[in-house]
Amino acid sequence: MIVDTHLHLIDKTALRYPWLAGVPALDRDFSQEEYALEARRAGIEAALFMEVDVDAADIAAELAYVEGLAKAPGSLVRGAIVSCRPEEAGFAAWLETVRKSAFVKGFRRVLHVVPDDVCERPLFRENVRRIAGSGLTFDLCVLPRQMKQAMALVDAAPDVRFVLDHCGVPDIKGDARHPWKEQIAEMAKRPNVAGKISGVVAYADPGTWTVETLRPYVEHTIESFGWDRVVWGSDWPVCTLGGGLLGWVAATHALLEGTSETERTKLLSGNAKRLWRLK
């Protein structure tokens, strides 16, 4: 069974998503019912909602909305990684609000939609350091060109647990393995960072990718971080841009052929349950 650590849900009637206008294929509602139908067929037993970069004014509303969805009978959602703005003074109050909720498991600020130097600013780093001791994680969603800044942020907050999304967002379609490969190995030297095996089908050519296309990127990420520091995520519905949830799950199982049951369990569920205290 699988714990999906990267599920997006979209409801345009409830929340505002400015970025969707630039991605027509995703510019519609994606409900938990639509997700659950495929997820259960794929063997997914639980999921963490991942913030969807809503309008800044809707950040608190997004959390309230997802908490409501999670209460529905049969929901797979067990917690949420919520949006935040560490570059703003209001982060400290937001942290105090969400740390009271057992439903909230961590934070994410998508960094490839802001100037590269945002995470280098003193206030940003100070606010991220505030997360230490809260039991919450911070997801790093960065482009390869931003890995240097991401590593500097991790170094500035050694007591915070970070998760690197999407294998570091490699350009798989362009087969750009360097300097991505070296950057992943360097990031993995930091013991407070875990690697998330997610999103990669969206970075490959949707019409031609195979398991072997993905293998160098997935295997290098796992080898760099080790089996105790990797988790799995669907990145649904973004994964529909590269073949969909069932195709990504099938590719994952093919990539794991030859590994031990213990190793597979750590990646697919065990590490996530431990990292985010899931039952």
Short mmCIF file of C-alpha atoms in Angstrom, two decimals:
data_model
loop_
_atom_site.label_atom_id
_atom_site.label_comp_id
_atom_site.label_asym_id
_atom_site.label_seq_id
_atom_site.Cartn_x
_atom_site.Cartn_y
_atom_site.Cartn_z
CA MET A 1 0.00 0.00 0.00
CA ILE A 2 1.05 3.57 -0.70
CA VAL A 3 0.96 6.86 1.20
CA ASP A 4 0.72 9.70 -1.30
CA THR A 5 2.59 12.69 0.14
CA HIS A 6 1.76 15.14 -2.65
CA LEU A 7 -1.92 15.48 -3.55
CA HIS A 8 -3.35 18.69 -4.97
CA LEU A 9 -7.11 19.30 -5.04
CA ILE A 10 -8.62 22.19 -6.99
CA ASP A 11 -12.01 23.81 -6.46
CA LYS A 12 -12.35 27.04 -8.42
CA THR A 13 -15.72 27.78 -6.84
CA ALA A 14 -14.16 27.89 -3.37
CA LEU A 15 -10.65 29.29 -3.89
CA ARG A 16 -8.64 31.43 -6.29
CA TYR A 17 -5.66 30.02 -8.22
CA PRO A 18 -4.07 32.81 -10.31
CA TRP A 19 -1.50 30.51 -11.91
CA LEU A 20 -4.08 28.16 -13.45
CA ALA A 21 -4.81 30.60 -16.25
CA GLY A 22 -1.37 29.78 -17.66
CA VAL A 23 -1.91 25.99 -17.60
CA PRO A 24 -5.13 25.30 -19.55
CA ALA A 25 -4.93 21.52 -19.03
CA LEU A 26 -5.22 22.01 -15.27
CA ASP A 27 -7.61 24.94 -15.30
CA ARG A 28 -10.62 23.08 -13.94
CA ASP A 29 -11.84 21.46 -10.74
CA PHE A 30 -10.03 18.31 -9.55
CA SER A 31 -12.04 16.78 -6.71
CA GLN A 32 -11.08 14.28 -4.05
CA GLU A 33 -13.75 11.94 -5.43
CA GLU A 34 -12.07 11.93 -8.85
CA TYR A 35 -8.70 11.34 -7.23
CA ALA A 36 -9.91 8.61 -4.85
CA LEU A 37 -11.34 6.50 -7.68
CA GLU A 38 -7.92 6.12 -9.30
CA ALA A 39 -5.97 6.20 -6.05
CA ARG A 40 -7.74 3.19 -4.58
CA ARG A 41 -7.22 1.27 -7.81
CA ALA A 42 -3.51 2.07 -7.50
CA GLY A 43 -3.24 0.87 -3.91
CA ILE A 44 -3.04 4.28 -2.25
CA GLU A 45 -4.32 4.05 1.33
CA ALA A 46 -3.76 7.63 2.54
CA ALA A 47 -2.71 11.02 1.21
CA LEU A 48 -1.31 14.35 2.32
CA PHE A 49 -2.88 17.38 0.70
CA MET A 50 -0.26 19.71 -0.76
CA GLU A 51 -1.06 23.40 -1.00
CA VAL A 52 -1.88 24.59 -4.52
CA ASP A 53 -0.38 28.10 -4.49
CA VAL A 54 -3.73 29.79 -4.05
CA ASP A 55 -4.13 33.54 -3.96
CA ALA A 56 -2.34 34.79 -0.84
CA ALA A 57 -5.63 36.02 0.60
CA ASP A 58 -7.02 32.46 0.41
CA ILE A 59 -4.25 30.64 2.30
CA ALA A 60 -6.21 30.21 5.54
CA ALA A 61 -9.38 29.43 3.59
CA GLU A 62 -7.56 26.66 1.71
CA LEU A 63 -6.66 24.95 4.98
CA ALA A 64 -10.23 25.23 6.29
CA TYR A 65 -11.55 23.89 2.97
CA VAL A 66 -9.30 20.82 3.00
CA GLU A 67 -10.01 20.09 6.66
CA GLY A 68 -13.66 19.93 5.68
CA LEU A 69 -12.93 17.55 2.82
CA ALA A 70 -10.94 15.26 5.10
CA LYS A 71 -13.96 14.81 7.35
CA ALA A 72 -16.02 13.32 4.52
CA PRO A 73 -16.71 9.57 4.89
CA GLY A 74 -14.03 7.53 3.14
CA SER A 75 -11.66 10.46 2.55
CA LEU A 76 -8.06 9.45 1.96
CA VAL A 77 -6.72 12.79 3.20
CA ARG A 78 -4.86 12.44 6.51
CA GLY A 79 -3.22 15.84 6.76
CA ALA A 80 -2.01 18.90 4.90
CA ILE A 81 1.16 20.70 3.90
CA VAL A 82 -0.05 24.31 3.98
CA SER A 83 0.98 27.40 2.07
CA CYS A 84 2.99 30.14 3.75
CA ARG A 85 4.86 33.37 3.09
CA PRO A 86 8.11 33.33 5.12
CA GLU A 87 9.17 36.52 3.37
CA GLU A 88 6.42 38.38 5.24
CA ALA A 89 6.16 39.47 8.88
CA GLY A 90 2.84 37.65 9.29
CA PHE A 91 4.49 34.23 9.11
CA ALA A 92 5.10 33.99 12.86
CA ALA A 93 1.40 34.40 13.62
CA TRP A 94 0.48 31.86 10.92
CA LEU A 95 2.91 29.36 12.43
CA GLU A 96 1.35 29.76 15.86
CA THR A 97 -2.09 29.23 14.36
CA VAL A 98 -1.35 26.05 12.42
CA ARG A 99 0.92 24.39 14.99
CA LYS A 100 -2.17 23.94 17.16
CA SER A 101 -3.69 21.69 14.50
CA ALA A 102 -2.79 18.01 14.35
CA PHE A 103 -4.06 18.06 10.76
CA VAL A 104 -1.26 20.36 9.57
CA LYS A 105 1.96 18.46 8.88
CA GLY A 106 4.17 21.07 7.28
CA PHE A 107 4.63 24.17 5.11
CA ARG A 108 5.50 24.92 1.52
CA ARG A 109 6.41 28.10 -0.32
CA VAL A 110 6.79 27.52 -4.07
CA LEU A 111 10.09 29.26 -4.78
CA HIS A 112 10.23 29.05 -8.57
CA VAL A 113 7.41 31.60 -8.84
CA VAL A 114 9.33 34.30 -6.95
CA PRO A 115 12.76 35.93 -7.49
CA ASP A 116 15.62 33.53 -6.80
CA ASP A 117 16.92 35.60 -3.91
CA VAL A 118 13.70 35.54 -1.85
CA CYS A 119 14.83 32.60 0.29
CA GLU A 120 18.16 34.35 0.94
CA ARG A 121 16.53 37.31 2.66
CA PRO A 122 17.08 37.56 6.43
CA LEU A 123 13.36 37.60 7.30
CA PHE A 124 12.69 34.53 5.18
CA ARG A 125 15.47 32.56 6.89
CA GLU A 126 14.49 33.80 10.34
CA ASN A 127 10.91 32.68 9.79
CA VAL A 128 11.88 29.27 8.46
CA ARG A 129 14.08 28.75 11.52
CA ARG A 130 10.98 29.33 13.65
CA ILE A 131 9.64 25.98 12.40
CA ALA A 132 12.30 24.09 14.36
CA GLY A 133 10.83 22.11 17.24
CA SER A 134 7.26 22.40 15.93
CA GLY A 135 7.17 18.93 14.40
CA LEU A 136 6.37 20.53 11.03
CA THR A 137 8.35 20.15 7.82
CA PHE A 138 9.18 22.61 5.02
CA ASP A 139 8.90 21.44 1.41
CA LEU A 140 11.44 22.84 -1.01
CA CYS A 141 9.93 23.34 -4.48
CA VAL A 142 12.78 24.78 -6.54
CA LEU A 143 14.18 24.67 -10.05
CA PRO A 144 17.70 23.32 -10.66
CA ARG A 145 19.07 26.85 -11.00
CA GLN A 146 17.82 27.58 -7.47
CA MET A 147 19.43 24.59 -5.75
CA LYS A 148 22.33 26.68 -4.50
CA GLN A 149 19.92 29.01 -2.70
CA ALA A 150 17.92 26.04 -1.40
CA MET A 151 21.03 24.45 0.09
CA ALA A 152 21.97 27.74 1.72
CA LEU A 153 18.49 27.91 3.27
CA VAL A 154 18.86 24.39 4.66
CA ASP A 155 22.25 25.30 6.08
CA ALA A 156 20.74 28.38 7.72
CA ALA A 157 18.07 26.26 9.42
CA PRO A 158 19.80 23.02 10.46
CA ASP A 159 17.13 22.13 13.03
CA VAL A 160 14.27 22.24 10.50
CA ARG A 161 13.23 19.14 8.57
CA PHE A 162 13.07 19.82 4.82
CA VAL A 163 11.62 17.77 1.95
CA LEU A 164 12.93 18.31 -1.59
CA ASP A 165 9.99 18.04 -3.97
CA HIS A 166 9.95 16.25 -7.33
CA CYS A 167 13.50 14.90 -7.31
CA GLY A 168 14.69 18.49 -7.55
CA VAL A 169 12.61 19.23 -10.69
CA PRO A 170 15.02 17.88 -13.33
CA ASP A 171 14.57 18.71 -17.01
CA ILE A 172 13.89 15.13 -18.07
CA LYS A 173 12.49 16.09 -21.46
CA GLY A 174 15.77 17.84 -22.24
CA ASP A 175 17.81 15.01 -20.63
CA ALA A 176 19.66 17.66 -18.60
CA ARG A 177 21.35 15.42 -16.01
CA HIS A 178 24.07 17.93 -15.19
CA PRO A 179 24.43 19.87 -12.97
CA TRP A 180 21.21 18.37 -11.55
CA LYS A 181 22.96 15.09 -10.64
CA GLU A 182 25.73 16.80 -8.70
CA GLN A 183 23.24 19.13 -7.00
CA ILE A 184 21.11 16.24 -5.74
CA ALA A 185 24.16 14.48 -4.33
CA GLU A 186 25.25 17.68 -2.59
CA MET A 187 21.78 18.39 -1.15
CA ALA A 188 21.54 14.83 0.14
CA LYS A 189 24.64 15.37 2.30
CA ARG A 190 22.40 17.44 4.58
CA PRO A 191 20.82 14.98 7.05
CA ASN A 192 17.78 17.17 7.70
CA VAL A 193 16.57 16.87 4.09
CA ALA A 194 14.46 14.07 2.61
CA GLY A 195 13.92 13.51 -1.11
CA LYS A 196 10.44 13.21 -2.57
CA ILE A 197 10.05 10.86 -5.52
CA SER A 198 7.26 12.73 -7.26
CA GLY A 199 6.33 14.85 -10.23
CA VAL A 200 8.86 13.43 -12.68
CA VAL A 201 6.34 12.26 -15.30
CA ALA A 202 5.31 15.88 -15.80
CA TYR A 203 8.91 16.80 -16.69
CA ALA A 204 9.29 14.08 -19.34
CA ASP A 205 7.95 14.07 -22.88
CA PRO A 206 4.32 12.98 -22.38
CA GLY A 207 4.21 11.12 -25.67
CA THR A 208 7.43 9.15 -25.48
CA TRP A 209 8.62 8.61 -21.89
CA THR A 210 9.13 5.09 -20.58
CA VAL A 211 10.33 3.61 -17.31
CA GLU A 212 13.89 3.83 -18.61
CA THR A 213 13.45 7.55 -19.27
CA LEU A 214 12.68 8.12 -15.60
CA ARG A 215 15.12 5.61 -14.15
CA PRO A 216 18.31 7.74 -14.01
CA TYR A 217 16.53 10.51 -12.14
CA VAL A 218 14.58 8.37 -9.69
CA GLU A 219 17.43 5.97 -8.94
CA HIS A 220 19.98 8.74 -8.44
CA THR A 221 17.69 10.53 -6.01
CA ILE A 222 17.11 7.36 -3.99
CA GLU A 223 20.80 6.45 -4.05
CA SER A 224 21.77 9.93 -2.89
CA PHE A 225 19.31 10.23 0.00
CA GLY A 226 19.17 6.55 0.96
CA TRP A 227 16.10 4.45 1.68
CA ASP A 228 15.47 6.05 5.08
CA ARG A 229 15.10 9.58 3.63
CA VAL A 230 12.83 9.18 0.60
CA VAL A 231 9.05 9.45 0.30
CA TRP A 232 6.66 9.04 -2.62
CA GLY A 233 4.13 11.47 -4.07
CA SER A 234 1.73 11.46 -7.00
CA ASP A 235 1.66 15.20 -7.71
CA TRP A 236 -1.92 14.68 -8.87
CA PRO A 237 -3.35 16.28 -10.95
CA VAL A 238 -0.09 17.70 -12.33
CA CYS A 239 0.90 14.11 -13.13
CA THR A 240 -1.98 14.01 -15.63
CA LEU A 241 0.21 16.16 -17.88
CA GLY A 242 2.54 13.17 -18.23
CA GLY A 243 0.30 10.13 -18.35
CA GLY A 244 -1.72 10.21 -15.15
CA LEU A 245 -1.77 8.64 -11.72
CA LEU A 246 -2.06 5.00 -12.74
CA GLY A 247 0.80 5.33 -15.20
CA TRP A 248 3.05 6.93 -12.57
CA VAL A 249 2.24 4.26 -9.99
CA ALA A 250 2.90 1.51 -12.53
CA ALA A 251 6.22 3.11 -13.46
CA THR A 252 7.14 3.38 -9.78
CA HIS A 253 6.59 -0.33 -9.21
CA ALA A 254 8.66 -1.13 -12.32
CA LEU A 255 11.47 1.12 -11.09
CA LEU A 256 11.44 -0.67 -7.74
CA GLU A 257 11.73 -4.13 -9.24
CA GLY A 258 14.65 -5.93 -7.63
CA THR A 259 14.58 -3.93 -4.41
CA SER A 260 13.73 -5.52 -1.09
CA GLU A 261 10.29 -5.45 0.50
CA THR A 262 11.76 -3.39 3.34
CA GLU A 263 13.14 -0.80 0.92
CA ARG A 264 9.88 -0.56 -1.02
CA THR A 265 7.86 -0.17 2.17
CA LYS A 266 10.10 2.66 3.40
CA LEU A 267 9.68 4.64 0.18
CA LEU A 268 6.00 3.98 -0.43
CA SER A 269 4.64 4.37 3.10
CA GLY A 270 6.92 3.79 6.09
CA ASN A 271 9.05 6.92 5.90
CA ALA A 272 6.01 9.14 5.33
CA LYS A 273 4.19 7.69 8.32
CA ARG A 274 7.23 8.30 10.50
CA LEU A 275 8.08 11.77 9.17
CA TRP A 276 4.58 13.16 9.44
CA ARG A 277 3.27 10.98 12.30
CA LEU A 278 0.54 9.38 10.23
CA LYS A 279 -1.58 6.51 11.49
#
